């Protein structure tokens, strides 16, 4: 089951309510884009959803969550840590198994950076770091993707390629996107967030960029 139905979602910082109460029902197979101006609450909503669904989801947080001192391989491998016994993970830290190395290398090839597999994450560019976080999410092989601006550091053609890949590989997704064109092209439903509430909820096929602009 990769959909979810959450109600009564709220978040506050320093006593100030920034989300909700808000409900979000996502059906299996839906690709949702969360859109809205900076500070509207998209990242906070992604975090709230992740807290609820945790192990069912693959997460690409806005800060990416990479471990700089570790090679790309291990950063990607971390996506599936909970699927393996502890001894397997400890051995993999020192001497990765060849089947795992091959799988990670294949993923990195798809993302256009096969030569970086043994490079520490610290020495990657911003766009490369973003692709490592995406590889980690793909490696997890869950049915649900939660991603916060996953292609913001990528150039146009690469952003389209990766959005296409995410659409194909995840049955269901909720992606915060500031790029309205990408949202309409790769997502089936647009949820607009304004001041922590849902201000728009419509199928992409019924919307144009002009319909979304009032949120900004
Ligand atoms: N750790 C925090 N401490 C205090 N306030 C926070 C914190 N995180 C978020 N906020 C506040 O919550 C509100 C929503 O922030 P959030 O990051 O969810 O917005 P966003 O829509 O994702 O913005 P952006 O598009 O810039 O990433 C903002 O007013 C922000 O200042």
Coordinates of C-alpha atoms and ligand atoms in Angstrom, one line a residue:
X1 CA 0.0 0.0 0.0
X2 CA 1.7 3.2 -1.1
X3 CA -1.2 5.7 -0.6
X4 CA -2.2 7.3 2.7
X5 CA -4.9 9.3 4.3
X6 CA -3.8 11.8 7.0
X7 CA -6.0 14.2 8.9
X8 CA -5.4 16.8 11.6
X9 CA -1.8 17.5 10.5
X10 CA -0.5 20.5 12.4
X11 CA 3.0 22.0 13.0
X12 CA 4.0 25.0 15.1
X13 CA 7.3 26.8 15.8
X14 CA 7.8 29.0 18.8
X15 CA 4.1 28.8 19.5
X16 CA 3.2 30.0 16.0
X17 CA 1.1 27.6 13.9
X18 CA 2.7 27.1 10.4
X19 CA 0.7 24.1 9.2
X20 CA -2.9 23.2 9.5
X21 CA -5.0 21.6 10.7
X22 CA -4.7 20.0 7.3
X23 CA -5.8 16.8 5.7
X24 CA -4.0 15.0 2.8
X25 CA -5.4 11.9 1.2
X26 CA -3.2 10.4 -1.5
X27 CA -4.3 7.4 -3.5
X28 CA -2.0 4.7 -4.7
X29 CA -0.7 5.7 -8.1
X30 CA -1.1 9.5 -7.7
X31 CA 1.9 11.8 -8.3
X32 CA 1.3 14.9 -6.2
X33 CA 3.2 18.2 -6.6
X34 CA 3.1 20.5 -3.6
X35 CA 3.4 24.1 -4.8
X36 CA 3.3 27.4 -3.1
X37 CA 5.5 30.4 -2.2
X38 CA 8.6 30.1 -0.1
X39 CA 7.6 29.7 3.6
X40 CA 4.1 28.4 2.7
X41 CA 4.8 25.2 4.6
X42 CA 5.7 22.6 1.9
X43 CA 8.9 21.3 3.6
X44 CA 7.1 21.1 7.0
X45 CA 4.2 19.2 5.4
X46 CA 6.7 16.7 3.8
X47 CA 8.3 16.2 7.2
X48 CA 4.9 15.6 8.8
X49 CA 3.9 13.1 6.2
X50 CA 7.2 11.3 6.6
X51 CA 6.8 11.1 10.4
X52 CA 3.5 9.3 9.8
X53 CA 4.6 6.8 7.0
X54 CA 8.3 6.5 7.8
X55 CA 9.5 3.0 6.6
X56 CA 7.0 2.9 3.8
X57 CA 8.6 5.9 2.1
X58 CA 11.7 6.9 0.3
X59 CA 12.7 10.4 1.4
X60 CA 14.7 13.1 -0.4
X61 CA 14.9 16.0 2.1
X62 CA 15.8 19.5 1.0
X63 CA 19.0 19.3 2.9
X64 CA 19.7 15.9 1.3
X65 CA 21.1 14.3 4.5
X66 CA 24.3 13.0 3.0
X67 CA 27.3 11.9 5.1
X68 CA 30.1 13.9 3.7
X69 CA 32.9 11.7 4.9
X70 CA 31.5 8.6 3.3
X71 CA 31.8 7.6 -0.3
X72 CA 28.8 8.0 -2.7
X73 CA 28.4 4.2 -2.5
X74 CA 27.7 4.2 1.2
X75 CA 25.4 7.2 1.0
X76 CA 23.3 5.4 -1.5
X77 CA 23.5 2.1 0.3
X78 CA 22.0 3.8 3.4
X79 CA 18.7 3.9 1.6
X80 CA 18.2 0.2 2.4
X81 CA 20.0 -0.1 5.7
X82 CA 16.9 -1.4 7.5
X83 CA 16.5 -4.2 5.0
X84 CA 19.7 -5.9 6.0
X85 CA 21.0 -7.6 9.2
X86 CA 23.4 -5.5 11.3
X87 CA 26.4 -7.8 10.5
X88 CA 25.8 -7.3 6.7
X89 CA 25.8 -3.5 7.1
X90 CA 29.0 -3.6 9.2
X91 CA 30.8 -5.7 6.6
X92 CA 29.5 -3.4 3.8
X93 CA 30.9 -0.4 5.5
X94 CA 34.4 -1.8 5.2
X95 CA 34.1 -4.0 2.2
X96 CA 30.9 -3.7 0.1
X97 CA 29.5 -6.8 -1.5
X98 CA 29.9 -6.9 -5.3
X99 CA 26.2 -7.3 -6.0
X100 CA 25.5 -4.1 -4.0
X101 CA 28.3 -2.2 -5.7
X102 CA 27.0 -3.2 -9.1
X103 CA 23.5 -2.1 -8.2
X104 CA 24.6 1.2 -6.9
X105 CA 26.9 1.7 -10.0
X106 CA 24.0 0.9 -12.3
X107 CA 21.8 3.5 -10.5
X108 CA 24.5 6.1 -10.7
X109 CA 25.0 5.4 -14.4
X110 CA 21.3 6.1 -14.9
X111 CA 21.8 9.4 -13.1
X112 CA 24.8 10.3 -15.2
X113 CA 27.6 9.9 -12.7
X114 CA 28.9 6.3 -12.7
X115 CA 32.5 7.4 -12.1
X116 CA 31.7 9.0 -8.7
X117 CA 30.8 5.8 -6.8
X118 CA 33.9 5.7 -4.6
X119 CA 34.3 9.5 -4.2
X120 CA 33.5 11.1 -0.8
X121 CA 30.2 13.0 -0.9
X122 CA 32.1 16.1 0.4
X123 CA 33.8 16.5 -3.0
X124 CA 30.6 16.5 -5.2
X125 CA 28.9 19.5 -6.8
X126 CA 25.5 20.6 -5.6
X127 CA 23.8 18.9 -8.5
X128 CA 25.8 15.7 -8.0
X129 CA 24.9 15.7 -4.3
X130 CA 21.2 16.0 -5.2
X131 CA 21.5 13.0 -7.6
X132 CA 23.1 10.9 -4.8
X133 CA 20.1 11.7 -2.5
X134 CA 17.9 10.6 -5.4
X135 CA 19.9 7.5 -6.0
X136 CA 19.5 6.7 -2.3
X137 CA 15.7 7.0 -2.6
X138 CA 15.6 4.9 -5.7
X139 CA 17.8 2.2 -4.0
X140 CA 15.3 1.9 -1.2
X141 CA 12.7 0.6 -3.8
X142 CA 9.7 1.7 -1.8
X143 CA 6.4 2.5 -3.5
X144 CA 6.1 6.0 -2.1
X145 CA 8.4 8.9 -2.7
X146 CA 8.5 12.0 -0.5
X147 CA 10.8 14.6 -2.0
X148 CA 11.5 18.2 -1.2
X149 CA 12.7 20.2 -4.3
X150 CA 14.7 17.1 -5.6
X151 CA 15.8 18.7 -8.9
X152 CA 16.4 22.3 -7.8
X153 CA 20.2 22.1 -8.4
X154 CA 20.0 20.4 -11.8
X155 CA 20.0 22.0 -15.2
X156 CA 16.9 21.9 -17.4
X157 CA 17.4 18.7 -19.4
X158 CA 18.8 16.9 -16.3
X159 CA 15.8 18.0 -14.2
X160 CA 13.4 16.7 -16.9
X161 CA 15.3 13.4 -17.1
X162 CA 15.3 12.9 -13.3
X163 CA 11.6 13.9 -12.9
X164 CA 10.8 11.3 -15.7
X165 CA 12.8 8.7 -13.8
X166 CA 11.1 9.4 -10.5
X167 CA 7.7 9.3 -12.1
X168 CA 8.5 5.9 -13.7
X169 CA 10.1 4.3 -10.6
X170 CA 7.7 5.4 -7.8
X171 CA 4.2 4.2 -7.9
X172 CA 3.1 7.1 -5.7
X173 CA 4.8 10.4 -5.0
X174 CA 4.5 13.7 -3.1
X175 CA 7.1 16.2 -4.4
X176 CA 7.5 19.8 -3.3
X177 CA 8.4 21.7 -6.5
X178 CA 8.8 25.4 -7.1
X179 CA 9.0 24.8 -10.8
X180 CA 5.3 25.0 -11.9
X181 CA 6.1 23.7 -15.5
X182 CA 7.8 20.6 -14.0
X183 CA 4.9 20.1 -11.6
X184 CA 2.3 20.1 -14.4
X185 CA 4.4 18.0 -16.7
X186 CA 5.3 15.2 -14.3
X187 CA 2.6 15.1 -11.6
X188 CA -1.0 14.1 -11.9
X189 CA -2.4 16.3 -9.1
X190 CA -1.4 19.8 -7.8
X191 CA -1.8 20.7 -4.2
X192 CA -1.2 24.3 -3.5
X193 CA -0.1 25.3 0.0
X194 CA -0.7 28.8 1.3
X195 CA 0.0 29.8 4.9
X196 CA 0.0 26.2 6.0
X197 CA -3.4 25.3 4.4
X198 CA -4.5 23.7 1.2
X199 CA -5.5 26.5 -1.1
X200 CA -5.7 24.5 -4.4
X201 CA -6.2 20.8 -5.0
X202 CA -6.8 19.9 -8.6
X203 CA -5.8 17.4 -11.3
X204 CA -2.9 18.7 -13.4
X205 CA -4.8 18.1 -16.6
X206 CA -7.3 20.7 -15.6
X207 CA -4.7 23.4 -14.7
X208 CA -2.5 25.8 -16.6
X209 CA 0.5 27.7 -15.0
X210 CA -1.8 30.8 -14.8
X211 CA -4.2 28.9 -12.4
X212 CA -1.3 28.2 -10.1
X213 CA 0.3 31.7 -10.1
X214 CA -2.1 33.3 -7.6
X215 CA -0.4 31.1 -5.0
X216 CA 2.8 33.1 -5.5
Ligands
LIG1 N1 13.0 24.8 12.3 C1 12.2 25.9 12.3 N2 12.1 26.8 13.2 C2 11.2 27.9 13.2 N3 10.4 28.1 12.1 C3 10.4 27.2 11.1 C4 11.3 26.1 11.1 N4 11.1 25.4 10.0 C5 10.2 26.1 9.3 N5 9.8 27.2 10.0 C6 8.8 28.2 9.5 O1 7.6 27.4 9.1 C7 7.1 28.1 7.9 C8 7.0 27.0 6.8 O2 8.4 26.7 6.4 P1 8.7 25.6 5.3 O3 10.1 25.4 5.3 O4 7.8 24.4 5.5 O5 8.2 26.4 4.0 P2 8.4 26.0 2.4 O6 7.1 26.2 1.8 O7 9.0 24.6 2.3 O8 9.5 27.0 2.0 P3 10.6 26.9 0.8 O9 9.9 26.8 -0.5 O10 11.4 28.2 1.0 O11 11.4 25.7 1.2 C9 8.0 29.3 7.6 O12 7.4 30.4 8.1 C10 9.3 29.0 8.3 O13 9.9 30.2 8.8

